[in-house]
Amino acid sequence: MSEQNYRVFFDEALRQIEEDFKNNNKIDEFKLWFKMEYVEDTLSEITVSVPSKFMWQQMVTRKYESMMQEKIQELTGQPISFKPVYPEKPSAPEKTEVENPKEIPHTDDAAIAQQNSKVSVSEIKNNIKKHPQLNEDYTFDTFVAGENTDFAYSACKAVAENPGKKYNPILIYGGVGLGKTHLMESIGNYIYSKQNGIVKICYVTAENFTNEFTSSIKDSTMEKFKAKYRKLDVLLLDDIHFLQDKEATQEELFHTFEALYNSKSQMVFTCDRPITELKGIEDRLRTRFSRGMCIDLLPPNYETRRAILQKKLSIMKKEIPSDVVDYIAKNVQTNVRDLESCLNKMIGYAELLQKPLTIDIAQKELRDTFSQPANGLITIENIQKVVCNHYNISLSDIKSKKRNKKYIVPRHIAIYIARNMLDYSYPELGNEFGGRDHTSIMHGCEKITEQLKVDSALDTTIQMLMREIKDFKK
């Protein structure tokens, strides 16, 4: 330890950054990522404790570490670096008694636990089965996180590590095939494995929840229904958009929510759109869905799409030519499900016909798939049309040299969206927007990127426009 102690400056820097995030409506982001605690210091280095190596790597990648360094230097006038340390995991004895294990319906482990109140954790772990309702392939390890899902992945991992304590409930929304159910079930699988099966987890779609509820009324088994859902440790409710205009089911879910929330049970919901866009949902339920954290999933960019394909091939222990992988990644811009479909078609072709796969074969076999995207036709022109319709300007206006704010803002937004949804270079985008120089296109993208850091309303508008573009029909 040096005589110069940075503790007071560290705390003040953290306080100021928290205030900045709060003013920009990003307090949830601050709470998720700024998990560093002061330990000690030297003249040029502060040792900080962080929950895990993964968390520290994410802080560095997101430049939150450098943000703290700059703030401390601003306060002290001295350059400073951080040395992360991670909490040691206590080594567990070979046999740890489980006191009062929770009942698990329909599992052998529950029967064992009930028969003997002093069952070792290792014995339970060796005999544990996969959760009957969860897809064992849906784990955090098999999920490929990219720029479009990095925040969602990290938030879901944090929830899984501290169920009922962080971000409860958590709502994941986005279009079909983007990984909502994968992340949801990853949370369930992680908790179930970590708790050695001594936990009540239920995965159910909103449609099946509704059907069960209706049947319980018909069969006079409401008490059984309530006992099943109101005493869970984790509720994973998929596709809540199905609940629109179903007043009786919403009423029951409201009381289920209250019971689980009060008992600190974790709840995870998924939806195909932001909760604010759902119609026919009671306000009291709407506010509870969004009480914890709401996270959106966007279509993966090219790099992430390619990584997903490589991951799938690795899991399946298959190989296809690199140029075929690249061809699929460049042409499938919709969702992960469509990527998998094309990949499986290519693998099936090679195995069934016993022929080496080539790029010519891929182009021929996938021609029809690529000519009719699942979520509508995403083109520069359609992006421009959707943005123009939203801002009530003409197509010629967005391509013109007009410098009025009325035209500049939609133009920059359209450029930003096109850059994110299509694999166009800056010069190519410049040609599509009235023959502009590539530096003007770069400036437009950077302008919107900077605004998004402080303007949550703009982010909401852009997400809405992107959904309209994906569903756009001529």
mmCIF file of C-alpha atoms in Angstrom, residues 4 66 142 151 155 189 205-206 238 260 272 280 284 340 347 403:
data_model
loop_
_atom_site.group_PDB
_atom_site.id
_atom_site.type_symbol
_atom_site.label_atom_id
_atom_site.label_comp_id
_atom_site.label_asym_id
_atom_site.label_seq_id
_atom_site.Cartn_x
_atom_site.Cartn_y
_atom_site.Cartn_z
ATOM 1 C CA GLN A 4 -1.466 7.990 -1.236
ATOM 2 C CA SER A 66 -11.259 3.196 -19.253
ATOM 3 C CA THR A 142 -24.259 -23.030 -27.105
ATOM 4 C CA PHE A 151 -26.247 -7.220 -23.541
ATOM 5 C CA ALA A 155 -28.151 -9.855 -18.367
ATOM 6 C CA ASN A 189 -30.965 -25.055 -17.345
ATOM 7 C CA THR A 205 -45.869 -21.073 -23.377
ATOM 8 C CA ALA A 206 -48.540 -18.441 -22.791
ATOM 9 C CA ASP A 238 -42.860 -17.827 -23.386
ATOM 10 C CA LEU A 260 -43.991 -15.261 -7.096
ATOM 11 C CA ASP A 272 -42.355 -10.730 -30.089
ATOM 12 C CA GLY A 280 -55.375 -5.667 -24.950
ATOM 13 C CA ARG A 284 -51.268 -3.363 -14.040
ATOM 14 C CA GLU A 340 -29.949 -23.320 -39.250
ATOM 15 C CA ILE A 347 -25.433 -30.941 -44.734
ATOM 16 C CA ARG A 403 -30.068 20.519 -45.153
#
